[in-house]
Coordinates of C-alpha atoms and ligand atoms in Angstrom, one line a residue:
M9 CA 0.0 0.0 0.0
Q10 CA 1.2 3.5 -0.8
E11 CA 1.6 5.7 2.2
M12 CA -0.6 8.7 2.4
S13 CA 0.3 11.3 5.0
N14 CA -2.3 12.4 7.6
E15 CA -2.2 16.0 6.3
A16 CA -2.6 14.8 2.7
S17 CA -5.6 12.6 3.7
V18 CA -7.2 15.4 5.7
A19 CA -6.8 17.8 2.7
L20 CA -8.3 15.0 0.6
S21 CA -11.4 14.7 2.7
A22 CA -11.8 18.5 2.9
E23 CA -11.5 18.8 -0.8
V24 CA -14.0 16.0 -1.3
A25 CA -16.4 17.2 1.3
S26 CA -16.8 20.5 -0.4
K27 CA -17.9 19.5 -3.9
S28 CA -19.7 17.0 -6.1
E29 CA -17.5 14.5 -8.0
Q30 CA -17.9 11.9 -10.7
I31 CA -17.7 8.3 -10.0
W32 CA -14.2 7.0 -10.5
V33 CA -14.1 4.3 -13.1
G34 CA -11.2 2.0 -14.0
V35 CA -10.9 -0.9 -16.3
R36 CA -8.9 -4.0 -15.5
L37 CA -7.9 -6.6 -18.2
R38 CA -7.1 -10.0 -16.9
P39 CA -4.5 -12.3 -18.5
L40 CA -5.8 -14.9 -20.9
N41 CA -6.6 -18.1 -19.0
D42 CA -5.4 -21.6 -19.9
A43 CA -8.7 -22.5 -21.7
E44 CA -8.6 -19.3 -23.7
K45 CA -5.0 -20.0 -24.7
R46 CA -5.8 -23.6 -25.6
S47 CA -8.5 -22.5 -27.9
R48 CA -6.0 -20.1 -29.6
N49 CA -7.7 -16.9 -28.5
N50 CA -5.8 -13.7 -29.0
S51 CA -6.0 -10.8 -26.7
C52 CA -8.2 -8.3 -28.5
W53 CA -7.5 -5.3 -26.4
H54 CA -4.5 -3.0 -26.5
V55 CA -3.8 -0.7 -23.6
T56 CA -2.7 2.5 -25.2
S57 CA -1.9 4.6 -22.1
A58 CA -2.5 4.6 -18.3
T59 CA -6.1 5.8 -19.0
S60 CA -7.1 4.3 -22.4
L61 CA -7.5 1.1 -24.3
K62 CA -8.4 0.2 -27.8
Q63 CA -9.6 -2.8 -29.6
S64 CA -6.6 -4.4 -31.4
E65 CA -6.8 -4.2 -35.1
V66 CA -5.5 -7.7 -35.8
L67 CA -8.4 -9.8 -34.6
G68 CA -7.5 -13.2 -36.0
D69 CA -10.2 -15.5 -37.4
R70 CA -12.3 -16.0 -34.3
V71 CA -13.9 -12.6 -34.0
S72 CA -17.6 -12.3 -34.9
K73 CA -18.6 -10.2 -37.8
S74 CA -20.7 -7.8 -35.8
S75 CA -17.5 -6.9 -33.8
I76 CA -15.3 -6.1 -36.7
T77 CA -17.8 -4.0 -38.6
G78 CA -18.1 -1.5 -35.7
D79 CA -15.8 1.5 -35.4
I80 CA -12.6 0.7 -33.5
T81 CA -13.1 3.1 -30.6
T82 CA -10.5 4.2 -28.1
Y83 CA -12.0 4.1 -24.6
T84 CA -10.8 6.5 -21.9
F85 CA -11.3 6.0 -18.2
D86 CA -9.7 7.2 -15.0
R87 CA -7.4 4.3 -15.2
V88 CA -6.8 1.3 -17.4
F89 CA -4.9 -1.6 -15.8
S90 CA -3.3 -4.0 -18.2
A91 CA -3.1 -7.8 -17.6
E92 CA 0.3 -7.3 -16.0
T93 CA -0.8 -4.8 -13.3
D94 CA -0.6 -6.2 -9.8
S95 CA -3.3 -6.1 -7.3
T96 CA -1.5 -3.6 -5.0
T97 CA -1.4 -1.0 -7.8
V98 CA -5.1 -1.6 -8.5
Y99 CA -5.9 -1.0 -4.8
N100 CA -3.8 2.1 -4.6
D101 CA -5.3 3.7 -7.7
A102 CA -8.9 2.6 -7.3
A103 CA -9.7 2.2 -3.7
Q104 CA -7.2 3.8 -1.3
R105 CA -8.5 7.3 -1.4
I106 CA -12.0 6.0 -0.8
V107 CA -11.0 3.9 2.2
I108 CA -9.1 6.8 3.7
S109 CA -11.9 9.2 3.3
G110 CA -14.2 6.5 4.8
M111 CA -12.0 6.8 7.9
Q112 CA -12.8 10.5 7.9
G113 CA -16.5 10.3 7.9
I114 CA -17.3 10.1 4.2
N115 CA -19.2 7.1 2.8
G116 CA -17.5 5.1 0.2
T117 CA -18.3 2.2 -2.2
I118 CA -16.0 0.2 -4.3
F119 CA -17.4 -2.3 -6.6
A120 CA -16.4 -4.6 -9.4
Y121 CA -18.5 -5.1 -12.5
G122 CA -18.0 -7.3 -15.5
Q123 CA -19.0 -10.5 -17.3
T124 CA -18.6 -13.8 -15.6
S125 CA -15.0 -15.0 -15.2
S126 CA -13.5 -11.6 -16.0
G127 CA -11.8 -11.3 -12.6
K128 CA -14.3 -9.4 -10.3
T129 CA -13.8 -11.7 -7.3
H130 CA -10.1 -11.8 -7.9
T131 CA -10.0 -8.0 -7.8
M132 CA -12.3 -7.4 -4.9
K133 CA -10.7 -10.0 -2.6
S134 CA -7.4 -8.1 -2.8
I135 CA -9.1 -4.7 -2.5
V136 CA -11.0 -5.9 0.6
S137 CA -8.0 -7.3 2.3
S138 CA -5.8 -4.2 1.5
G139 CA -8.6 -1.9 2.5
I140 CA -9.0 -3.6 5.9
K141 CA -5.3 -3.3 6.5
E142 CA -5.4 0.3 5.5
V143 CA -8.2 0.9 8.0
F144 CA -6.1 -0.5 10.8
E145 CA -3.0 1.4 9.6
H146 CA -5.0 4.6 9.7
I147 CA -6.2 3.9 13.3
H148 CA -2.6 3.2 14.2
N149 CA -1.4 6.5 12.7
T150 CA -4.2 8.6 14.1
P151 CA -3.7 9.0 17.8
S152 CA -6.0 12.0 17.9
R153 CA -9.1 9.9 17.4
E154 CA -10.8 6.8 18.8
F155 CA -12.5 4.4 16.4
L156 CA -15.3 1.9 16.5
L157 CA -15.8 -0.5 13.6
H158 CA -18.8 -2.8 12.8
I159 CA -18.9 -5.2 9.9
A160 CA -21.9 -6.5 8.1
A161 CA -21.9 -8.9 5.1
M162 CA -24.7 -10.0 2.9
E163 CA -25.4 -11.5 -0.5
I164 CA -28.3 -11.1 -2.9
Y165 CA -29.0 -14.5 -4.2
N166 CA -31.9 -15.1 -6.5
E167 CA -33.2 -11.7 -5.4
V168 CA -33.2 -12.7 -1.7
C169 CA -30.8 -11.0 0.7
R170 CA -29.0 -13.3 3.1
D171 CA -26.9 -12.6 6.1
L172 CA -23.3 -13.8 5.5
L173 CA -22.3 -13.4 9.1
K174 CA -24.7 -16.1 10.2
D175 CA -24.2 -19.8 9.6
S176 CA -27.8 -20.2 8.7
G177 CA -27.5 -17.6 6.0
A178 CA -30.7 -16.2 7.4
S179 CA -32.7 -14.1 4.9
V180 CA -32.9 -10.4 5.5
R181 CA -35.7 -8.0 4.6
L182 CA -35.0 -4.6 3.1
L183 CA -37.0 -1.8 4.7
D184 CA -37.3 1.9 3.7
D185 CA -36.3 4.2 6.4
P186 CA -37.2 7.8 5.7
E187 CA -33.9 9.0 7.2
R188 CA -31.5 6.3 6.5
G189 CA -32.8 5.0 3.2
T190 CA -32.8 1.3 2.5
V191 CA -32.1 -0.7 5.7
A192 CA -31.5 -4.4 6.0
E193 CA -33.6 -5.4 8.9
G194 CA -31.8 -7.6 11.5
L195 CA -28.6 -7.8 9.5
T196 CA -25.8 -8.8 11.9
E197 CA -23.5 -5.9 12.7
E198 CA -20.5 -7.4 14.4
P199 CA -18.3 -5.1 16.4
V200 CA -14.7 -5.5 15.3
R201 CA -12.0 -6.2 17.9
S202 CA -8.9 -6.3 15.9
L203 CA -7.4 -6.6 12.4
E204 CA -7.3 -10.4 12.7
H205 CA -10.9 -10.5 13.9
L206 CA -12.1 -8.5 10.9
L207 CA -10.1 -10.6 8.4
Q208 CA -11.5 -13.7 9.9
L209 CA -15.1 -12.4 9.7
V210 CA -14.6 -11.5 6.1
A211 CA -13.2 -14.9 5.3
D212 CA -16.1 -16.6 7.1
A213 CA -18.6 -14.5 5.1
E214 CA -16.9 -15.4 1.8
T215 CA -17.1 -19.1 2.6
R216 CA -20.9 -18.8 3.1
R217 CA -21.4 -17.1 -0.3
Q218 CA -23.2 -19.0 -3.1
V219 CA -20.6 -20.3 -5.6
G220 CA -21.2 -22.7 -8.5
A221 CA -19.5 -24.0 -11.6
H222 CA -20.3 -23.4 -15.2
A223 CA -18.4 -23.6 -18.5
L224 CA -16.6 -20.3 -18.1
N225 CA -15.7 -20.4 -14.4
R226 CA -15.4 -23.3 -12.0
N227 CA -15.9 -21.0 -9.0
S228 CA -18.5 -18.6 -10.3
S229 CA -20.1 -16.3 -7.7
R230 CA -23.8 -16.8 -8.0
S231 CA -24.7 -13.8 -5.9
H232 CA -23.8 -10.2 -5.4
Q233 CA -21.8 -9.8 -2.2
I234 CA -21.7 -6.7 -0.1
I235 CA -19.3 -6.3 2.8
R236 CA -20.0 -3.1 4.7
L237 CA -17.7 -1.6 7.3
T238 CA -19.3 1.0 9.5
I239 CA -16.8 3.4 10.9
E240 CA -17.4 5.7 13.8
S241 CA -14.7 7.9 15.3
R242 CA -14.4 10.7 17.8
I243 CA -11.9 12.7 19.6
P244 CA -11.5 11.1 23.0
N245 CA -13.7 12.5 25.7
K246 CA -12.5 16.0 26.8
P247 CA -14.6 18.4 28.8
T248 CA -15.5 21.3 26.7
P249 CA -15.6 24.8 28.3
A250 CA -19.4 24.7 28.4
A251 CA -19.3 21.2 29.9
S252 CA -16.8 22.2 32.5
A253 CA -19.1 25.1 33.5
G254 CA -22.0 22.7 33.8
G255 CA -19.9 20.0 35.3
V256 CA -20.9 17.5 32.6
A257 CA -18.4 15.8 30.4
E258 CA -19.3 16.2 26.7
C259 CA -17.9 14.6 23.6
S260 CA -16.9 16.2 20.4
G261 CA -18.8 15.3 17.3
L262 CA -18.9 11.7 16.1
L263 CA -17.9 11.0 12.5
L264 CA -19.9 8.2 11.0
S265 CA -19.5 6.5 7.6
S266 CA -19.9 3.3 5.8
L267 CA -17.5 1.6 3.4
N268 CA -19.1 -0.9 1.0
F269 CA -17.1 -3.5 -0.8
V270 CA -19.3 -5.0 -3.5
D271 CA -18.4 -8.0 -5.6
L272 CA -21.2 -8.3 -8.2
A273 CA -22.1 -11.5 -9.8
G274 CA -21.1 -11.4 -13.5
S275 CA -23.4 -10.9 -16.5
E276 CA -23.8 -14.2 -18.4
R277 CA -24.7 -15.3 -21.9
Y278 CA -26.4 -18.7 -21.7
S279 CA -24.6 -19.8 -24.8
G280 CA -21.3 -19.1 -23.1
T281 CA -21.9 -20.6 -19.7
G282 CA -23.9 -23.6 -20.9
A283 CA -26.1 -23.0 -17.8
N284 CA -29.2 -25.0 -17.1
G285 CA -31.5 -25.8 -14.2
Q286 CA -30.4 -24.0 -11.0
R287 CA -27.5 -22.2 -12.7
L288 CA -29.8 -20.9 -15.4
K289 CA -32.3 -19.6 -12.7
E290 CA -29.4 -17.9 -11.0
G291 CA -28.1 -16.4 -14.2
C292 CA -31.6 -14.9 -14.9
H293 CA -31.7 -13.2 -11.6
I294 CA -28.1 -12.0 -12.0
N295 CA -28.8 -10.5 -15.4
Q296 CA -32.0 -9.0 -14.3
S297 CA -30.4 -7.1 -11.4
L298 CA -27.5 -6.0 -13.6
L299 CA -30.0 -4.7 -16.1
A300 CA -31.6 -2.7 -13.3
L301 CA -28.2 -1.3 -12.4
G302 CA -27.7 -0.3 -16.0
K303 CA -31.0 1.4 -16.1
V304 CA -30.2 3.4 -12.9
I305 CA -26.9 4.5 -14.4
R306 CA -28.7 5.6 -17.6
A307 CA -31.4 7.5 -15.8
L308 CA -28.7 9.3 -13.8
T309 CA -26.8 10.3 -16.9
D310 CA -29.3 10.9 -19.7
G311 CA -30.2 14.3 -18.4
K312 CA -34.0 13.5 -18.7
S313 CA -35.0 10.9 -16.1
V314 CA -33.3 12.2 -13.0
A315 CA -36.7 12.9 -11.5
H316 CA -37.4 9.2 -11.6
V317 CA -34.4 7.0 -11.1
P318 CA -35.6 3.3 -10.9
Y319 CA -33.6 2.4 -7.8
R320 CA -36.6 0.3 -6.6
D321 CA -36.4 -2.1 -9.5
S322 CA -34.0 -4.5 -7.8
K323 CA -32.6 -5.1 -4.3
L324 CA -29.1 -4.4 -5.7
T325 CA -30.0 -0.9 -6.8
R326 CA -31.9 -0.2 -3.6
I327 CA -28.9 -1.1 -1.5
L328 CA -26.5 0.8 -3.8
Q329 CA -28.8 3.9 -4.0
H330 CA -26.5 6.2 -2.0
S331 CA -23.5 5.1 -3.9
L332 CA -25.0 6.0 -7.3
G333 CA -25.8 9.7 -7.4
G334 CA -25.9 10.1 -3.6
N335 CA -23.9 10.8 -0.5
A336 CA -20.9 8.6 -1.2
R337 CA -17.6 8.4 -3.0
T338 CA -17.7 5.5 -5.5
A339 CA -15.2 3.7 -7.5
I340 CA -16.0 1.0 -10.0
V341 CA -13.5 -1.4 -11.4
C342 CA -14.8 -2.9 -14.6
T343 CA -13.1 -6.2 -15.3
V344 CA -12.7 -7.5 -18.8
S345 CA -11.5 -10.7 -20.3
P346 CA -9.1 -10.0 -23.2
A347 CA -10.2 -13.1 -25.2
I348 CA -11.7 -12.5 -28.6
E349 CA -14.6 -14.9 -27.9
H350 CA -15.8 -12.4 -25.2
L351 CA -15.4 -9.3 -27.3
D352 CA -19.1 -8.5 -27.4
Q353 CA -19.5 -8.9 -23.7
S354 CA -16.4 -6.8 -23.1
K355 CA -17.7 -4.0 -25.2
K356 CA -20.9 -4.0 -23.2
T357 CA -18.9 -3.8 -20.0
L358 CA -17.0 -0.8 -21.4
G359 CA -20.2 0.8 -22.4
F360 CA -21.4 0.4 -18.8
A361 CA -18.1 1.8 -17.6
A362 CA -18.4 4.9 -19.9
A363 CA -21.9 5.6 -18.7
A364 CA -21.0 5.1 -15.0
K365 CA -18.2 7.6 -15.4
M366 CA -20.8 10.3 -16.0
V367 CA -22.7 9.7 -12.7
V368 CA -22.1 12.5 -10.2
N369 CA -22.1 11.9 -6.5
C370 CA -22.1 14.4 -3.7
A371 CA -20.2 13.0 -0.8
Q372 CA -20.1 14.9 2.5
V373 CA -18.5 14.4 5.9
N374 CA -21.1 12.8 8.1
E375 CA -20.9 14.3 11.5
V376 CA -23.3 13.7 14.3
Q377 CA -23.5 17.1 15.8
D378 CA -23.8 17.9 19.5
D379 CA -27.4 19.2 19.8
K380 CA -27.6 19.5 23.5
A381 CA -27.7 23.3 23.2
L382 CA -30.5 23.0 20.7
I383 CA -32.6 21.0 23.1
L384 CA -32.0 23.6 25.8
R385 CA -33.2 26.3 23.4
Y386 CA -36.3 24.3 22.6
Q387 CA -37.1 23.8 26.3
A388 CA -36.8 27.5 27.0
E389 CA -39.0 28.3 24.1
I390 CA -41.6 25.8 25.1
A391 CA -41.6 27.1 28.7
Q392 CA -42.2 30.6 27.3
L393 CA -45.0 29.6 25.0
Q394 CA -46.7 27.6 27.7
E395 CA -46.6 30.6 30.0
A396 CA -47.9 32.9 27.3
L397 CA -50.7 30.4 26.6
A398 CA -51.7 30.0 30.2
I399 CA -52.0 33.8 30.6
A400 CA -54.0 34.0 27.3
R401 CA -56.4 31.2 28.5
R402 CA -56.8 32.9 31.9
Q403 CA -57.6 36.2 30.2
G404 CA -60.0 34.5 27.6
G405 CA -62.0 32.7 30.3
A406 CA -64.6 30.4 28.7
A407 CA -64.7 32.4 25.4
P408 CA -63.9 30.5 22.2
A409 CA -60.2 30.4 21.5
S410 CA -59.1 33.4 19.5
A411 CA -57.2 33.0 16.2
H412 CA -54.1 34.2 18.0
L413 CA -54.4 31.7 20.8
Q414 CA -54.9 28.9 18.2
E415 CA -51.9 30.0 16.4
Q416 CA -49.8 30.0 19.6
E417 CA -51.0 26.5 20.4
Q418 CA -50.1 25.3 17.0
H419 CA -46.7 26.9 17.3
L420 CA -46.2 25.2 20.7
S421 CA -47.0 21.8 19.4
K422 CA -44.7 22.3 16.4
V423 CA -41.8 23.3 18.7
E424 CA -42.5 20.4 20.9
G425 CA -42.5 18.1 17.9
E426 CA -39.2 19.5 16.8
M427 CA -37.7 19.1 20.2
R428 CA -38.8 15.5 20.4
G429 CA -37.1 14.8 17.1
V430 CA -33.9 16.4 18.2
A431 CA -34.0 14.6 21.6
A432 CA -34.6 11.2 19.8
A433 CA -31.7 11.9 17.5
R434 CA -29.5 12.9 20.4
E435 CA -30.5 9.8 22.4
Q436 CA -29.6 7.7 19.4
A437 CA -26.3 9.5 19.1
E438 CA -25.6 9.0 22.8
R439 CA -26.4 5.3 22.5
R440 CA -23.9 5.1 19.7
L441 CA -21.3 7.0 21.8
R442 CA -21.8 4.6 24.7
N443 CA -21.4 1.7 22.4
L444 CA -18.3 3.3 21.0
N445 CA -16.7 3.0 24.4
N446 CA -17.1 -0.7 24.3
F447 CA -14.9 -1.4 21.3
I448 CA -12.6 1.5 21.1
L449 CA -9.7 0.9 18.7
R450 CA -6.8 3.3 19.3
A451 CA -3.4 4.1 18.0
P452 CA -0.9 2.6 20.5
S453 CA 0.8 6.0 20.7
M454 CA -2.3 7.5 22.1
A455 CA -2.1 5.4 25.2
S456 CA 1.5 6.6 25.9
S457 CA 1.1 10.1 24.8
D458 CA 1.2 11.5 28.3
G459 CA 4.6 10.2 29.0
E460 CA 3.5 7.7 31.7
R461 CA 5.1 4.9 29.7
N462 CA 8.5 6.2 30.6
Q463 CA 8.0 6.9 34.2
T464 CA 10.3 5.3 36.7
L465 CA 8.9 2.6 38.9
P466 CA 11.0 2.1 42.0
V467 CA 11.1 -1.7 42.4
R468 CA 13.2 -3.2 45.1
G469 CA 15.7 -0.4 45.0
R470 CA 16.2 -0.7 41.2
A471 CA 14.7 1.5 38.6
L472 CA 12.5 -0.2 36.1
R473 CA 11.7 2.0 33.1
G474 CA 8.8 1.7 30.8
S475 CA 7.0 -0.6 33.0
W476 CA 3.5 -1.0 31.9
A477 CA 2.2 -4.0 33.5
R478 CA 0.3 -6.2 31.1
T479 CA -2.5 -7.6 33.2
S480 CA -5.1 -10.0 32.4
W481 CA -8.5 -9.9 34.2
Q482 CA -10.2 -13.2 34.6
P483 CA -13.8 -12.4 35.3
Q484 CA -15.5 -14.4 38.0
H485 CA -19.1 -13.5 38.4
P486 CA -20.0 -13.0 42.1
L487 CA -23.4 -14.6 41.5
A488 CA -21.7 -17.8 40.5
A489 CA -20.0 -18.0 43.9
K490 CA -22.6 -16.3 46.1
E491 CA -26.0 -17.6 45.6
G492 CA -28.7 -15.1 46.4
S493 CA -26.5 -12.0 45.9
Q494 CA -28.2 -9.1 44.3
P495 CA -27.0 -7.9 41.0
Q496 CA -24.8 -4.8 41.5
S497 CA -24.7 -1.6 39.6
S498 CA -21.0 -1.3 39.0
P499 CA -20.1 -2.7 35.6
L500 CA -17.4 -5.0 36.7
Y501 CA -18.2 -5.4 40.4
G502 CA -17.2 -8.8 41.7
L503 CA -14.8 -9.6 39.0
D504 CA -11.5 -11.0 40.2
L505 CA -8.4 -9.1 39.0
R506 CA -5.3 -11.1 38.3
A507 CA -2.4 -8.9 37.7
S508 CA 0.5 -10.8 36.2
W509 CA 3.6 -9.6 34.5
A510 CA 3.8 -10.4 30.9
A511 CA 7.3 -11.7 30.9
P512 CA 8.7 -14.1 33.6
E513 CA 11.9 -12.0 34.0
R514 CA 9.8 -9.0 34.6
R515 CA 7.8 -10.9 37.2
A516 CA 11.0 -11.9 38.9
R517 CA 12.3 -8.3 38.9
A518 CA 9.1 -7.1 40.4
G519 CA 9.2 -9.7 43.0
C520 CA 5.9 -11.2 42.0
S521 CA 5.2 -14.8 42.4
D522 CA 4.7 -16.9 39.3
A523 CA 1.1 -17.3 40.1
A524 CA -0.9 -14.3 39.2
D525 CA -1.5 -11.7 41.8
H526 CA -5.0 -12.0 42.9
I527 CA -7.0 -8.9 43.9
S528 CA -10.5 -9.3 44.9
V529 CA -12.8 -6.5 44.0
A530 CA -15.0 -6.9 47.0
S531 CA -17.3 -3.9 47.1
D532 CA -18.7 -1.1 45.0
E533 CA -16.4 1.3 46.8
E534 CA -13.4 -0.9 46.0
W535 CA -14.5 -1.0 42.4
S536 CA -15.0 2.7 42.1
S537 CA -11.5 3.3 43.4
L538 CA -10.2 0.9 40.8
S539 CA -12.4 2.1 38.0
A540 CA -12.1 5.8 38.7
G541 CA -9.4 6.2 36.1
V542 CA -10.8 4.1 33.4
A543 CA -10.8 6.4 30.5
G544 CA -14.0 6.3 28.5
F545 CA -14.9 2.8 29.7
G546 CA -18.6 1.9 29.5
G547 CA -18.8 -1.8 30.0
I548 CA -18.3 -4.7 27.7
L549 CA -20.7 -6.9 25.9
P550 CA -21.4 -10.5 27.1
G551 CA -18.8 -12.9 25.9
E552 CA -16.6 -10.2 24.4
T553 CA -13.0 -9.5 25.1
M554 CA -11.4 -6.1 24.8
L555 CA -8.2 -4.4 25.4
L556 CA -8.2 -1.0 27.2
D557 CA -6.0 1.2 29.2
L558 CA -6.8 1.4 32.9
V559 CA -5.4 4.3 34.7
V560 CA -5.4 3.6 38.4
P561 CA -5.0 6.8 40.4
G562 CA -4.4 6.7 44.1
L563 CA -2.9 3.3 44.3
R564 CA -1.7 4.1 47.7
E565 CA -5.2 4.3 49.1
R566 CA -6.2 1.2 47.2
R567 CA -3.2 -0.6 48.5
R568 CA -4.2 0.2 52.1
R569 CA -7.7 -1.2 51.5
Q570 CA -6.4 -4.2 49.7
S571 CA -4.0 -5.1 52.4
K572 CA -7.0 -5.7 54.6
T573 CA -8.5 -8.2 52.1
S574 CA -7.3 -11.4 50.7
L575 CA -3.9 -10.6 49.2
S576 CA -1.2 -13.1 49.9
K577 CA 1.8 -11.7 51.8
K578 CA 4.0 -11.8 48.7
S579 CA 1.7 -10.1 46.4
S580 CA 0.9 -7.7 49.1
E581 CA 4.6 -6.7 49.2
S582 CA 4.7 -6.2 45.5
M583 CA 1.6 -4.1 45.7
R584 CA 3.4 -1.9 48.3
E585 CA 6.0 -1.3 45.6
Y586 CA 3.4 -0.4 43.1
A587 CA 1.9 1.9 45.7
Q588 CA 5.0 4.1 45.4
V589 CA 3.7 5.2 42.1
P590 CA 0.9 7.7 42.1
L591 CA -0.5 6.7 38.7
V592 CA 0.0 3.4 36.9
R593 CA -1.4 2.6 33.6
L594 CA -2.2 -1.0 32.9
M595 CA -2.9 -2.7 29.7
L596 CA -5.9 -4.9 30.4
S597 CA -7.5 -7.7 28.6
L598 CA -11.1 -7.9 29.9
S599 CA -13.6 -10.4 29.1
R600 CA -17.1 -10.3 30.4
P601 CA -18.8 -13.6 31.3
H602 CA -21.7 -14.7 29.3
P603 CA -24.4 -14.0 30.4
L604 CA -23.8 -11.3 33.0
P605 CA -26.8 -9.6 34.4
L606 CA -25.0 -6.5 35.4
I607 CA -25.2 -4.0 32.5
S608 CA -27.6 -3.7 29.7
Ligands
ATP707 N1 -5.9 -10.1 -12.9 C1 -5.9 -11.4 -12.8 N2 -4.7 -12.1 -12.8 C2 -4.6 -13.4 -12.7 N3 -5.7 -14.2 -12.6 C3 -6.9 -13.7 -12.7 C4 -7.1 -12.3 -12.8 N4 -8.4 -12.0 -12.8 C5 -9.0 -13.2 -12.7 N5 -8.1 -14.2 -12.6 C6 -8.5 -15.6 -12.5 O1 -9.5 -15.8 -13.4 C7 -10.5 -16.7 -12.8 C8 -11.9 -16.1 -12.8 O2 -11.8 -14.9 -12.0 P1 -13.0 -14.5 -11.0 O3 -13.6 -15.7 -10.3 O4 -12.4 -13.5 -10.1 O5 -14.0 -14.0 -12.0 P2 -15.4 -13.3 -11.7 O6 -15.5 -12.2 -12.6 O7 -15.6 -13.0 -10.3 O8 -16.4 -14.5 -12.2 P3 -17.9 -14.7 -11.8 O9 -18.7 -13.6 -12.2 O10 -18.3 -16.0 -12.5 O11 -17.9 -15.0 -10.3 C9 -10.0 -17.0 -11.5 O12 -9.3 -18.3 -11.5 C10 -9.0 -15.9 -11.2 O13 -8.0 -16.3 -10.3

């Protein structure tokens, strides 16, 4: 992957956010495959520059008459990739900018279009895996923000949407939401814990996709696959001046975007694929939805039908609506087989590519604004209106309501309605923010930015630098041990903490026993002392494991309390040494038992 500096990428998103832009369209030729070589096919396309290709003039004896008689046109696109171009170059040119702007709150879609066996899956697989790596690289290099990722994956098979993150491949209904557009009801949105986790989920989804063999492709995708990454990010919690005055911590705006990676099924000619039975049925559905996609593109570009774009003609176009003429940056890689026998199909693909190039999108940065102040204003206005109405009613007595009174009442209900809308949106945003706390992904440098990493820990008279204890917390639910206990309110109350040094030599230096130090969190008070410094921590979901930084202030006090509890003598000594340090930052791996009736 090509490096893109943070400044460059910020400039990129600012530039994108301020104007409409055409869909980026590239064409990728694949090499002739063995079967094509065996049947003495020639490559019938000639890449004339980085952005253009032309039908070769020498066509051999296998080209159909209809193809020769047409004009030999030169096609120009944003980029033309020859059969020799490697996948990294394709990713860098076609997808990288979209992935990076996705990390900055701008929706993005990258999809591959082309006839069956032209190389769509080959292309999208590498774009998805490079894109995912780019996402994590971006998180790593962006210490100023915290990120939360969710992944969803679905396929449209025979015009039925199926959830690819579920083993059962459950079917999913598409609903029309007035604000969010087309929504897949109940589609699994899996929170992402790490790069490896995400790669695994994508691999699992791909194995669930419908694949079948026909004459042109032994592993032909029989469905359109959509992998969607939802990216939320924010500046870590910092009290704003207004919040400090009111004593409430507020968060800066939340950036929210989705990145869609779409691997379409390929258009098919029955004479070419030799499909029958189930394959034929699949092929019909595939061709129909691609036809609907073509109609949408034509309607968006012919200058006449923009008032009615037939997005609703297929599930594919409903799902892609925002990516075609809407709030998203879109790139299409059109894949083409170079073989003469596919010339007609390749020309159709290039025709689609040329039309798609004319579609204009209008991407913007999606920021969830803090509207607390707006709600306060509404509340003040409502109070004023209510007071004015009460006075007017008192003065009017039993007389029929005057026109002015009616007008005021209408205005009041309008303002109340508006406030309810804002409050609902705010509540939704807050829910998202709370959720964000659970799966925060951060740059490692963020955790050490305050210099604590290099503080000196006095351990047995020796200085130990850079000592972040890596600690693993093994949850033990108190209800498992103490029957009849009441559920507690503190998120992790009752969990047992085992602090153990990561490396044995470090354990030895710190004077810890090989067995993990065992600290019982025995009360709410104990827990609040422990959790006081947990930055932005809001609980974890059942069965989930997460990594987070725990800042434990006032260890001295905690140590005093703990010495009265169940610490062994040895670990008690080592805790005394910790206690010399006013502030220790621990890297924790937390996992919450399943089920745990403590937090919703
Ligand atoms: N650029 C390329 N370089 C090398 N091999 C390629 C390239 N593109 C495609 N192939 C190979 O060609 C074959 C068909 O590719 P692929 O399955 O990606 O086609 P497709 O367009 O997704 O087909 P379908 O629509 O039938 O699913 C595969 O074996 C793939 O590895």
